[in-house]
mmCIF file of C-alpha atoms and ligand atoms in Angstrom:
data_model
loop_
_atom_site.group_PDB
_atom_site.id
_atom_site.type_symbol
_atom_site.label_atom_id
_atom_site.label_comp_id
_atom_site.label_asym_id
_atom_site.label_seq_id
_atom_site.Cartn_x
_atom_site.Cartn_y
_atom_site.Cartn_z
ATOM 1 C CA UNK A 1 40.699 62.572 -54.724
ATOM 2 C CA UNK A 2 42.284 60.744 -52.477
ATOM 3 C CA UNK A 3 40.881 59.554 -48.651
ATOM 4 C CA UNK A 4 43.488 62.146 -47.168
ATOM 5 C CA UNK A 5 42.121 64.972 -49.209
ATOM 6 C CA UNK A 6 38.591 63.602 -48.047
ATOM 7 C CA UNK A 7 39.420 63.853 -44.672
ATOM 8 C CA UNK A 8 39.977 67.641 -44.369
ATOM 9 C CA UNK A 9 36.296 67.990 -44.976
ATOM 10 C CA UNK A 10 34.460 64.853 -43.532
ATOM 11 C CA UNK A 11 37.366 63.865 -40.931
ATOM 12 C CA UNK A 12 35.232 61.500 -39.179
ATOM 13 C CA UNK A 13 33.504 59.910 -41.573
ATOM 14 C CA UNK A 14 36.466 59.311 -43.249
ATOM 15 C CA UNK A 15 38.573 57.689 -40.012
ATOM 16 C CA UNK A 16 35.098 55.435 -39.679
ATOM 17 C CA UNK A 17 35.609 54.064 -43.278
ATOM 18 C CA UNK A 18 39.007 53.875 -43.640
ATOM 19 C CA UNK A 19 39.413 52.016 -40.097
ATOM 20 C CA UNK A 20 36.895 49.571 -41.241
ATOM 21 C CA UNK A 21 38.741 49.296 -44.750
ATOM 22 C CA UNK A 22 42.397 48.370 -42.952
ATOM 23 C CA UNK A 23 40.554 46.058 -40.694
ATOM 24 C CA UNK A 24 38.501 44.636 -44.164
ATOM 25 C CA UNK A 25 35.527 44.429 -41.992
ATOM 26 C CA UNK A 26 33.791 47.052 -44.167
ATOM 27 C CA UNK A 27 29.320 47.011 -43.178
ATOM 28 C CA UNK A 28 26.968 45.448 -45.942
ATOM 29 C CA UNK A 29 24.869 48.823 -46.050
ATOM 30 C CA UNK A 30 25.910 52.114 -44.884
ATOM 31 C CA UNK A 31 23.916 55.380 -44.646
ATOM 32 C CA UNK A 32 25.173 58.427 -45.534
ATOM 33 C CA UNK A 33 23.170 61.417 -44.094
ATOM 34 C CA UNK A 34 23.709 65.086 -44.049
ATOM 35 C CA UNK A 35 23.100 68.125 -45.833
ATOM 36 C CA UNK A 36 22.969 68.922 -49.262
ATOM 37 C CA UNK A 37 27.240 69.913 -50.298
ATOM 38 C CA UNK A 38 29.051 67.573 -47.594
ATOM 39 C CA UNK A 39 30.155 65.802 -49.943
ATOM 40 C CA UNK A 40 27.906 61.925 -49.440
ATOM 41 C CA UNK A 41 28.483 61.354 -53.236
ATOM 42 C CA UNK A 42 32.313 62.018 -52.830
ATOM 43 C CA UNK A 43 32.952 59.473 -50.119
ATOM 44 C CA UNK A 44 30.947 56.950 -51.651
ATOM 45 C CA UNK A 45 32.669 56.901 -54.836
ATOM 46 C CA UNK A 46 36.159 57.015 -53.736
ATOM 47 C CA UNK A 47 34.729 53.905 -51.088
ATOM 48 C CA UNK A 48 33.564 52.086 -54.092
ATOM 49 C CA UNK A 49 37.282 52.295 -55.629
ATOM 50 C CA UNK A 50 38.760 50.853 -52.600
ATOM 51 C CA UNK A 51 36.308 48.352 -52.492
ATOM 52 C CA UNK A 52 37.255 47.306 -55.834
ATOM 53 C CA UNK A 53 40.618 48.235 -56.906
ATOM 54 C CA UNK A 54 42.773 45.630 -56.514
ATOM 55 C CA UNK A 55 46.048 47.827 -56.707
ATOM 56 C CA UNK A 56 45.683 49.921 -53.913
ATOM 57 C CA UNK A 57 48.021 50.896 -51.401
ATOM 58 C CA UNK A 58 46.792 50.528 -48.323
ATOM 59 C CA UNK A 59 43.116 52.043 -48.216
ATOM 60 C CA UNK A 60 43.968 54.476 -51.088
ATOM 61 C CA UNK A 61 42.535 53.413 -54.111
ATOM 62 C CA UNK A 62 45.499 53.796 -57.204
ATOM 63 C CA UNK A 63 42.349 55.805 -59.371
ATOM 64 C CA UNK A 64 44.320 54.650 -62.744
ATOM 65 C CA UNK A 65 43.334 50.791 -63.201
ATOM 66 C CA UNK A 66 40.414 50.212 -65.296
ATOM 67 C CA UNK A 67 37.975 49.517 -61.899
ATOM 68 C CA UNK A 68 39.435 53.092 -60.624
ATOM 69 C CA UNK A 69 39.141 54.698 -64.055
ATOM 70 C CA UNK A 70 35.338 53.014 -64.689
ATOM 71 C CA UNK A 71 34.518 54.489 -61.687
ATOM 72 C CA UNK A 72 35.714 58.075 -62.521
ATOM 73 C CA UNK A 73 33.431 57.495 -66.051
ATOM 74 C CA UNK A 74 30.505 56.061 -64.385
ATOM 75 C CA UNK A 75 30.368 52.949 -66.510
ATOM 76 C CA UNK A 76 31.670 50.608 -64.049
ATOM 77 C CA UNK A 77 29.712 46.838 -64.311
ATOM 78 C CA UNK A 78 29.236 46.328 -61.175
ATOM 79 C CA UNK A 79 28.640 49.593 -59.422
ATOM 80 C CA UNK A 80 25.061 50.698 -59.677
ATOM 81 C CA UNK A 81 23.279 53.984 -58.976
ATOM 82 C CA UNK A 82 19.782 54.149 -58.120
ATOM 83 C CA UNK A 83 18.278 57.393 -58.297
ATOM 84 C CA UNK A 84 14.494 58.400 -58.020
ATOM 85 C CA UNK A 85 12.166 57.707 -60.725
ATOM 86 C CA UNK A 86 9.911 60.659 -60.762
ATOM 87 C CA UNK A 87 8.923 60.511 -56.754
ATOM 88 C CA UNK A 88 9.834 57.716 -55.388
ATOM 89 C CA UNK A 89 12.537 54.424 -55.674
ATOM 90 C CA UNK A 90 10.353 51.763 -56.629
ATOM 91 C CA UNK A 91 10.802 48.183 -56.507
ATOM 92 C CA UNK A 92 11.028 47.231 -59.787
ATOM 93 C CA UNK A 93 14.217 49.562 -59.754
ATOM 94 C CA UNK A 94 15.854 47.789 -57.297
ATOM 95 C CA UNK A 95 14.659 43.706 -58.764
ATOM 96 C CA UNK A 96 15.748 45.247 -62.609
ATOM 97 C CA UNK A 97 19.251 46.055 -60.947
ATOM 98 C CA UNK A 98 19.400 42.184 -59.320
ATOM 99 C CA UNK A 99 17.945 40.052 -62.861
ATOM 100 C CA UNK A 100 20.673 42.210 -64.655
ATOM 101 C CA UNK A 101 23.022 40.726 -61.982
ATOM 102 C CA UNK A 102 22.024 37.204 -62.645
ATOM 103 C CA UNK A 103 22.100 37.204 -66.097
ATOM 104 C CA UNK A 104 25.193 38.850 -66.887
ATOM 105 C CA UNK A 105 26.503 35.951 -64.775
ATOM 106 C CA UNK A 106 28.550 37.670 -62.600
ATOM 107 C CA UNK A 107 27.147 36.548 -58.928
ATOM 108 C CA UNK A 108 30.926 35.530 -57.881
ATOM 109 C CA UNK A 109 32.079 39.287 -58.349
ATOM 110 C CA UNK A 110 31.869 42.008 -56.094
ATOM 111 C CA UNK A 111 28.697 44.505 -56.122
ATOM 112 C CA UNK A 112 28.067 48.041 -55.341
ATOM 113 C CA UNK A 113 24.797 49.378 -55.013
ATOM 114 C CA UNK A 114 25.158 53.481 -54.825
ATOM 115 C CA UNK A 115 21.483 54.476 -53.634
ATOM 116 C CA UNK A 116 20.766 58.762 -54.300
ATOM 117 C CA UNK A 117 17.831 60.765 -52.092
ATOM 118 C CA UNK A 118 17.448 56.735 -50.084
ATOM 119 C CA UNK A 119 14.737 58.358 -48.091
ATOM 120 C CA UNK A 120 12.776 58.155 -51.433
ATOM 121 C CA UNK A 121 12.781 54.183 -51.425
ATOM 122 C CA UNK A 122 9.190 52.736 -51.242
ATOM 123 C CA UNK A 123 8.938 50.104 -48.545
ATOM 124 C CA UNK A 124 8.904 46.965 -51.192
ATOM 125 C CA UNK A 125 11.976 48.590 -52.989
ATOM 126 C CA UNK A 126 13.710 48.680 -49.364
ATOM 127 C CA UNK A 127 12.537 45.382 -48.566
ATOM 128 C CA UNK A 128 13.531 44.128 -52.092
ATOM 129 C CA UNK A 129 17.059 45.447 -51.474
ATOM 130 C CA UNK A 130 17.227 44.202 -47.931
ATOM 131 C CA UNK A 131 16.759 40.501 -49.193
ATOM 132 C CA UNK A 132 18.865 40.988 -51.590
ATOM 133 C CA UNK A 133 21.697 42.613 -49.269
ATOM 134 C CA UNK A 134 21.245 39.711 -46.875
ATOM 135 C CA UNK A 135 21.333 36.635 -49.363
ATOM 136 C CA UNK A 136 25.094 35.109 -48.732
ATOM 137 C CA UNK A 137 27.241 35.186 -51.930
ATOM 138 C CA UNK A 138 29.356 37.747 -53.891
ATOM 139 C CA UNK A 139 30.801 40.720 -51.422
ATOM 140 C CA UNK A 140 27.813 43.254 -51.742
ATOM 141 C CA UNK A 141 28.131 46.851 -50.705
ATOM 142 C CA UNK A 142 25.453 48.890 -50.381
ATOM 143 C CA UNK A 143 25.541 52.954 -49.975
ATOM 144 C CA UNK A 144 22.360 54.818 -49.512
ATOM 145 C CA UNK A 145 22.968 58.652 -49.477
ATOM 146 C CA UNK A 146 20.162 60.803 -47.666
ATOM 147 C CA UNK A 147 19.667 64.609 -46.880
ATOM 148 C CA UNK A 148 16.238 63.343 -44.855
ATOM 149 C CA UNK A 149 17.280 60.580 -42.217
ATOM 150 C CA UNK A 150 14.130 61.543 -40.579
ATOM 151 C CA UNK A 151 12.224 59.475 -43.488
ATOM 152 C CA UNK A 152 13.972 56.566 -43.921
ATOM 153 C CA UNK A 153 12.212 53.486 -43.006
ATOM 154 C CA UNK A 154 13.556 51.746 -40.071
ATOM 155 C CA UNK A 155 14.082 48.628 -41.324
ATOM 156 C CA UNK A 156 16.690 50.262 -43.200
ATOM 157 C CA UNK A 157 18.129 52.187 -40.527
ATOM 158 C CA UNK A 158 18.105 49.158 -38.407
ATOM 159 C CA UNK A 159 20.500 47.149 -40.986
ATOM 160 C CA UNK A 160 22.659 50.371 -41.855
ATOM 161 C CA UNK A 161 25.571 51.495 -40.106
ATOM 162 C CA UNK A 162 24.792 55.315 -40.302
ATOM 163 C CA UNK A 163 27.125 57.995 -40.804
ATOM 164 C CA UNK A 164 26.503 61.704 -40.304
ATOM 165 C CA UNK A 165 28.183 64.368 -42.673
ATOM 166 C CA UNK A 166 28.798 67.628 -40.637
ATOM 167 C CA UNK A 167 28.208 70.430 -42.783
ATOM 168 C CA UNK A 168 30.764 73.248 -41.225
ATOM 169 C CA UNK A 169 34.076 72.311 -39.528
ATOM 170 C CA UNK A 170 32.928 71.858 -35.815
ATOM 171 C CA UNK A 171 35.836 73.449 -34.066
ATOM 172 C CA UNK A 172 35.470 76.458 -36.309
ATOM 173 C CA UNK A 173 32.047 76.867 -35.048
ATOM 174 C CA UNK A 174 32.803 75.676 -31.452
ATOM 175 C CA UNK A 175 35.680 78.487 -30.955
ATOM 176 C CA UNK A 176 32.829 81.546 -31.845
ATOM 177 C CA UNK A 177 30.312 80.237 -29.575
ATOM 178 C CA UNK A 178 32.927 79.782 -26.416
ATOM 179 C CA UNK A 179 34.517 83.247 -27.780
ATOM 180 C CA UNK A 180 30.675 84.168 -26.806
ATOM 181 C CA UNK A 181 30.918 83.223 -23.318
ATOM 182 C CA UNK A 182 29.235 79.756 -23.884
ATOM 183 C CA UNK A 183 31.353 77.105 -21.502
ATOM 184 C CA UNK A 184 32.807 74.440 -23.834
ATOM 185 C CA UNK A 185 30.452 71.344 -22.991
ATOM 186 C CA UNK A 186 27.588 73.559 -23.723
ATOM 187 C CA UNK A 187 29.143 74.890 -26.870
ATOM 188 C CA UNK A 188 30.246 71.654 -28.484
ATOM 189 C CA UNK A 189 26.781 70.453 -27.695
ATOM 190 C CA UNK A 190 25.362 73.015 -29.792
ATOM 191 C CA UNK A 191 27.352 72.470 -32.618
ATOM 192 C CA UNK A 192 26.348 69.022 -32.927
ATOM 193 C CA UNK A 193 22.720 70.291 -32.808
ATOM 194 C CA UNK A 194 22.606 73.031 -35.006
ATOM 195 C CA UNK A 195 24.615 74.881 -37.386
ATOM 196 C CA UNK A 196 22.949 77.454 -37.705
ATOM 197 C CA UNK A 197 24.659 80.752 -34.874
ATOM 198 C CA UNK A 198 21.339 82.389 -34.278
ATOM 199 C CA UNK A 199 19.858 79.046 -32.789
ATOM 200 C CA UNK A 200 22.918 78.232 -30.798
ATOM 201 C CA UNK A 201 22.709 81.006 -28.769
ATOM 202 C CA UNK A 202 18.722 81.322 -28.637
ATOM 203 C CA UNK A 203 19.347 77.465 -27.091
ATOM 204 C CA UNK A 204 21.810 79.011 -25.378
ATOM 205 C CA UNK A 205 19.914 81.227 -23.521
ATOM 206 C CA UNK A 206 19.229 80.742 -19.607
ATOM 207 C CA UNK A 207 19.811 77.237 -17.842
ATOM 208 C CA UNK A 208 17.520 75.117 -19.837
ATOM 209 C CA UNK A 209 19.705 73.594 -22.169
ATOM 210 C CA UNK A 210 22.483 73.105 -19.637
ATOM 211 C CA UNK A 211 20.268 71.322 -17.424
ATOM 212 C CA UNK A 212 18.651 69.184 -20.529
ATOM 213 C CA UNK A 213 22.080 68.020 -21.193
ATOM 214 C CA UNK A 214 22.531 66.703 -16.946
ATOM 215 C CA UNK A 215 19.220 65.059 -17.761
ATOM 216 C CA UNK A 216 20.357 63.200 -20.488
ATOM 217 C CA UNK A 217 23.867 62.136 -18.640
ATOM 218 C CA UNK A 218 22.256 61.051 -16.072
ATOM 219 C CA UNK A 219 19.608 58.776 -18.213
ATOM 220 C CA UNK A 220 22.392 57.132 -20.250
ATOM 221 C CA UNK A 221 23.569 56.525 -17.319
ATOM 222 C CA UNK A 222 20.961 54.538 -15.372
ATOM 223 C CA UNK A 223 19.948 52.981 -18.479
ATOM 224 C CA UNK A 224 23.623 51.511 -18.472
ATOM 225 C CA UNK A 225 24.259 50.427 -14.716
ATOM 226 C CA UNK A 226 20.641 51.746 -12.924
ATOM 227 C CA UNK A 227 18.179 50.280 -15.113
ATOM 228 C CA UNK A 228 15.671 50.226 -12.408
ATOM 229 C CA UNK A 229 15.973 53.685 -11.904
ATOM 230 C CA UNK A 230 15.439 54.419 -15.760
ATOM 231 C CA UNK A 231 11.577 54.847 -15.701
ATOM 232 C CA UNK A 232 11.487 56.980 -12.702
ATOM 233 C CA UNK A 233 14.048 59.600 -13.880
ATOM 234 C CA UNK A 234 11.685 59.691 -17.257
ATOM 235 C CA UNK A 235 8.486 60.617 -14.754
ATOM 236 C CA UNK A 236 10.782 62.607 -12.042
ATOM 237 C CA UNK A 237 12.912 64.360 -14.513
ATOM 238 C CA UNK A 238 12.911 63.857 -18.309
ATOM 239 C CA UNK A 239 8.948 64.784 -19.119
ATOM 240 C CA UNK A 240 9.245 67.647 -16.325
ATOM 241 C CA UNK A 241 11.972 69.163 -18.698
ATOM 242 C CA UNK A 242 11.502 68.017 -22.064
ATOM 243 C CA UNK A 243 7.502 69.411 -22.496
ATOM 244 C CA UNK A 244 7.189 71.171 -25.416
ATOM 245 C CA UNK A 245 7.105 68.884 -28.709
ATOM 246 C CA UNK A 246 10.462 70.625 -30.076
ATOM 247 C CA UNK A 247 11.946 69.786 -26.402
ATOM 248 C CA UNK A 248 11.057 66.527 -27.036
ATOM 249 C CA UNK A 249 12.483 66.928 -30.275
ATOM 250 C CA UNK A 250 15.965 67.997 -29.112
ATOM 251 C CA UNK A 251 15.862 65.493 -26.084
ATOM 252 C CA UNK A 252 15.769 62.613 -27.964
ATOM 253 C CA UNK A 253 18.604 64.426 -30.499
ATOM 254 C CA UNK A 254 20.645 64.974 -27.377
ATOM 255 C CA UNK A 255 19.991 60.781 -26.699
ATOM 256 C CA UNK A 256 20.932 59.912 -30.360
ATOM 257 C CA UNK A 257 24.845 61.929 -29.502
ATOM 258 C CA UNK A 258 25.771 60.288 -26.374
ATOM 259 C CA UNK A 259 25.251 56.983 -28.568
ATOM 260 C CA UNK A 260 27.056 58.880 -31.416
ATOM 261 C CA UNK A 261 29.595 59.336 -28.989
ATOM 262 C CA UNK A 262 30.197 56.118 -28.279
ATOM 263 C CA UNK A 263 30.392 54.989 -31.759
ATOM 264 C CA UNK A 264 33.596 58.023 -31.512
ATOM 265 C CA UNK A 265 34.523 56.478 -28.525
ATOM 266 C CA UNK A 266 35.157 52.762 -30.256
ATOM 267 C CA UNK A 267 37.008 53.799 -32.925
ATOM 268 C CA UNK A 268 39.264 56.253 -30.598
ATOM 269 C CA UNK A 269 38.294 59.678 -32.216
ATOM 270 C CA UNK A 270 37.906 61.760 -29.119
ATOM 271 C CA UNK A 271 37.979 65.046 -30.728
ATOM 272 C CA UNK A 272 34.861 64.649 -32.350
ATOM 273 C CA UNK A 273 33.115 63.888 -29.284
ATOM 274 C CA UNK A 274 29.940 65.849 -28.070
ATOM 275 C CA UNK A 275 29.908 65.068 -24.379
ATOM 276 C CA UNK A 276 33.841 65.946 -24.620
ATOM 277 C CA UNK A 277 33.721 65.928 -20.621
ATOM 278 C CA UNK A 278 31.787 62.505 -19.935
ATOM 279 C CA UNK A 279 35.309 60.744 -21.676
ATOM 280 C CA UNK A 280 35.947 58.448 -18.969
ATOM 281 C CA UNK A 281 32.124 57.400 -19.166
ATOM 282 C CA UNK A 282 32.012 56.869 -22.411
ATOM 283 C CA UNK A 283 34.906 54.913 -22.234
ATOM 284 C CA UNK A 284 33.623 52.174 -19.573
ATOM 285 C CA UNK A 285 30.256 51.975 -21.507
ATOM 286 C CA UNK A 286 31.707 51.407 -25.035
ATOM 287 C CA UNK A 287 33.178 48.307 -22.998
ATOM 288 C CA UNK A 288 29.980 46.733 -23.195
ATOM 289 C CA UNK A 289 28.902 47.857 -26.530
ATOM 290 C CA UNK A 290 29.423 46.199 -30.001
ATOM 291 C CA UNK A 291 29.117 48.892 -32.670
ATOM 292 C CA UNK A 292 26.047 46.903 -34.126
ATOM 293 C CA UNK A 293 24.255 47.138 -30.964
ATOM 294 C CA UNK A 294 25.376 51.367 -30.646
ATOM 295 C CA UNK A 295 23.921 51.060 -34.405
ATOM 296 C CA UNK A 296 20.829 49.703 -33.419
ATOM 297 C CA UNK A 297 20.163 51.800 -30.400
ATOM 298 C CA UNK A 298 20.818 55.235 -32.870
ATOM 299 C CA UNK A 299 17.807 53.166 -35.328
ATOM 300 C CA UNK A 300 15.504 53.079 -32.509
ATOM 301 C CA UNK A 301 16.175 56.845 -31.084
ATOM 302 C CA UNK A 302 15.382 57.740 -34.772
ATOM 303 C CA UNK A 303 12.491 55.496 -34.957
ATOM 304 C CA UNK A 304 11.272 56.976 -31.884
ATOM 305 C CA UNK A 305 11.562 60.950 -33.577
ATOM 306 C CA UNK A 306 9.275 59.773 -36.624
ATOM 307 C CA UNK A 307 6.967 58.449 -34.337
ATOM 308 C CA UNK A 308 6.806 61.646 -32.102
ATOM 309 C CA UNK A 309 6.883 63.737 -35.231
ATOM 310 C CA UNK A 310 3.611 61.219 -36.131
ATOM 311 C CA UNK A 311 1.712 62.406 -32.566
ATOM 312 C CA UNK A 312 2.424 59.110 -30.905
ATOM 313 C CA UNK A 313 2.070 59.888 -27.370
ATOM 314 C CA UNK A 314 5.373 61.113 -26.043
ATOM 315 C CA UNK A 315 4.729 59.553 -22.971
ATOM 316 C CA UNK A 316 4.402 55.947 -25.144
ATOM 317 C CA UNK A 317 6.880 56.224 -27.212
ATOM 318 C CA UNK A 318 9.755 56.982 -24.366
ATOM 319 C CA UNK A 319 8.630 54.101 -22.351
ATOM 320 C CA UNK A 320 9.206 52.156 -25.037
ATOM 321 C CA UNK A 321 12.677 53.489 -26.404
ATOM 322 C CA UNK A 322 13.725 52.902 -22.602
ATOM 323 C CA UNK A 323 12.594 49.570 -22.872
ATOM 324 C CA UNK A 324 14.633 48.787 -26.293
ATOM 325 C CA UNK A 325 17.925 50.474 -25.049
ATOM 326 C CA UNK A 326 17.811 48.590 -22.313
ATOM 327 C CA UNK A 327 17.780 45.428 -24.276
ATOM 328 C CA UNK A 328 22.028 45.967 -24.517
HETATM 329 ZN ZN1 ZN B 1 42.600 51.195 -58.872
#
């Protein structure tokens, strides 16, 4: 399999990680997310071979040296997969993987960590493996795949640049919802919420969607250049429309795009864009953006869902998502 093959299924995930490859600035962690069949596992393999094959050409891996091959056979030394034991990842999973490290004496070579169902870490086997990630040494590479972003802990989120699998092709999808009369903003919105037709087009339905999205805009907006208009347009405009806990719900998921979007914006993949009208805005925010500070604003939007979802006070925990996007 090769990244161009890759690429007809997952085409941005794969321009994300093969523009990081040619630049060699790959992330420590990454988080793969999406449903069950995109194809997490896939990618994460063929990443491991280009992280360690050393005859590749260019970002494709050659997949016949003995790091390529070991790969293929899952026997390879120094690329590790976690998986769940019974429940949960524990901790001792995760220290067992670093003595075996140590005592095989191989600190100076490179290290893979390949992390299945992530979400299932306990927080001391996340912690374990975030100390471990952040000690300096040997080039270490860890992939944590998850159908269940909502669960991962934050801390992990917060140190993982995360990367979302779409399950159908989007412009596939897009073209039957505008060939439904949708307009094209609204439809490529709901393809990045939902891929399911029957709740497209009950979101579709009447104005309220159309006008959620204006409310959003025009937050990411102020909270860019306005920021003393940000907590006024929450009282004036955001709780007015997003009242319903599943509003509040898609709100935040509408947030968590237009910072999506600028992650698209950075790397220059327009086409996958949500907002595919607010391009020129996009393009003057991403100006003052470093991808690890779009990273961290996507952890706290997240955060901010698994606290809603845990009856924190919506009112609460807006304020203070406001407060930490503001901190760019
Ligand atoms: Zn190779």
């Amino acid at each position: 399999m090769s990244w161009k093959e890759l690429a007809q299924t997952q085409p941005y995930v794969v321009q994300m990680l093969t523009s990081s490859l040619k630049k060699e600035r790959l992330a420590h962690a990454y988080l793969f997310e999406g449903s069950r069949g995109t194809g997490k596992k896939r990618v994460a393999l063929q990443l491991a071979k280009s992280f360690f094959c050393g005859k590749k050409e260019g970002v494709e891996p050659c997949q016949i040296c003995p790091d390529c091959k070991r790969i293929d056979h899952g026997n390879h030394p120094d690329l590790h997969l976690i998986e769940p034991d019974g429940q949960s990842i524990k901790k001792q999973q995760v220290e067992h993987l670093q003595k075996e490290f140590t005592y095989r004496g191989v600190e100076s070579s490179k290290k893979v960590y390949l992390i299945d169902q992530a979400d299932k870490m306990t927080a001391s086997a996340a912690n374990s493996l975030l100390k471990f990630l952040e000690e300096p040494g040997a080039p270490t590479l860890a992939l944590l795949l998850t159908e269940q972003v909502q669960h991962m802990l934050s801390t992990v989120l917060s140190r993982s640049q995360i990367l979302t699998f779409s399950p159908l092709p989007r412009e596939a999808f897009i073209k039957i919802l505008t060939n439904e009369g949708i307009s094209l903003p609204i439809s490529s919105l709901l393809s990045s919420l939902t891929t399911s037709y029957e709740e497209a087009m009950g979101l579709a339905e009447g104005e309220w969607i159309a006008q959620a999205r204006n409310v959003v805009i025009q937050l990411v907006e102020e909270l860019h250049s306005r920021q003393n208009q940000v907590m006024f347009t929450l009282q004036e405009k955001w709780f007015p429309h997003f009242k319903e806990r599943k509003e509040q719900e898609l709100g935040l998921d509408l947030l968590l795009l237009w910072y999506r979007d600028l992650l698209y914006t950075q790397v220059g993949k327009d086409d996958a864009l949500t907002y595919l009208d607010q391009k020129e805005t996009l393009s003057q925010q991403v100006l003052s953006s470093s991808q690890s500070r779009i990273s961290e604003s996507m952890s706290a939007i997240m955060e901010a869902k698994r606290y809603l979802s845990a009856n924190v006070h919506p009112q609460l925990l807006m304020e203070k998502l406001m407060l930490r996007l503001q901190e760019g």
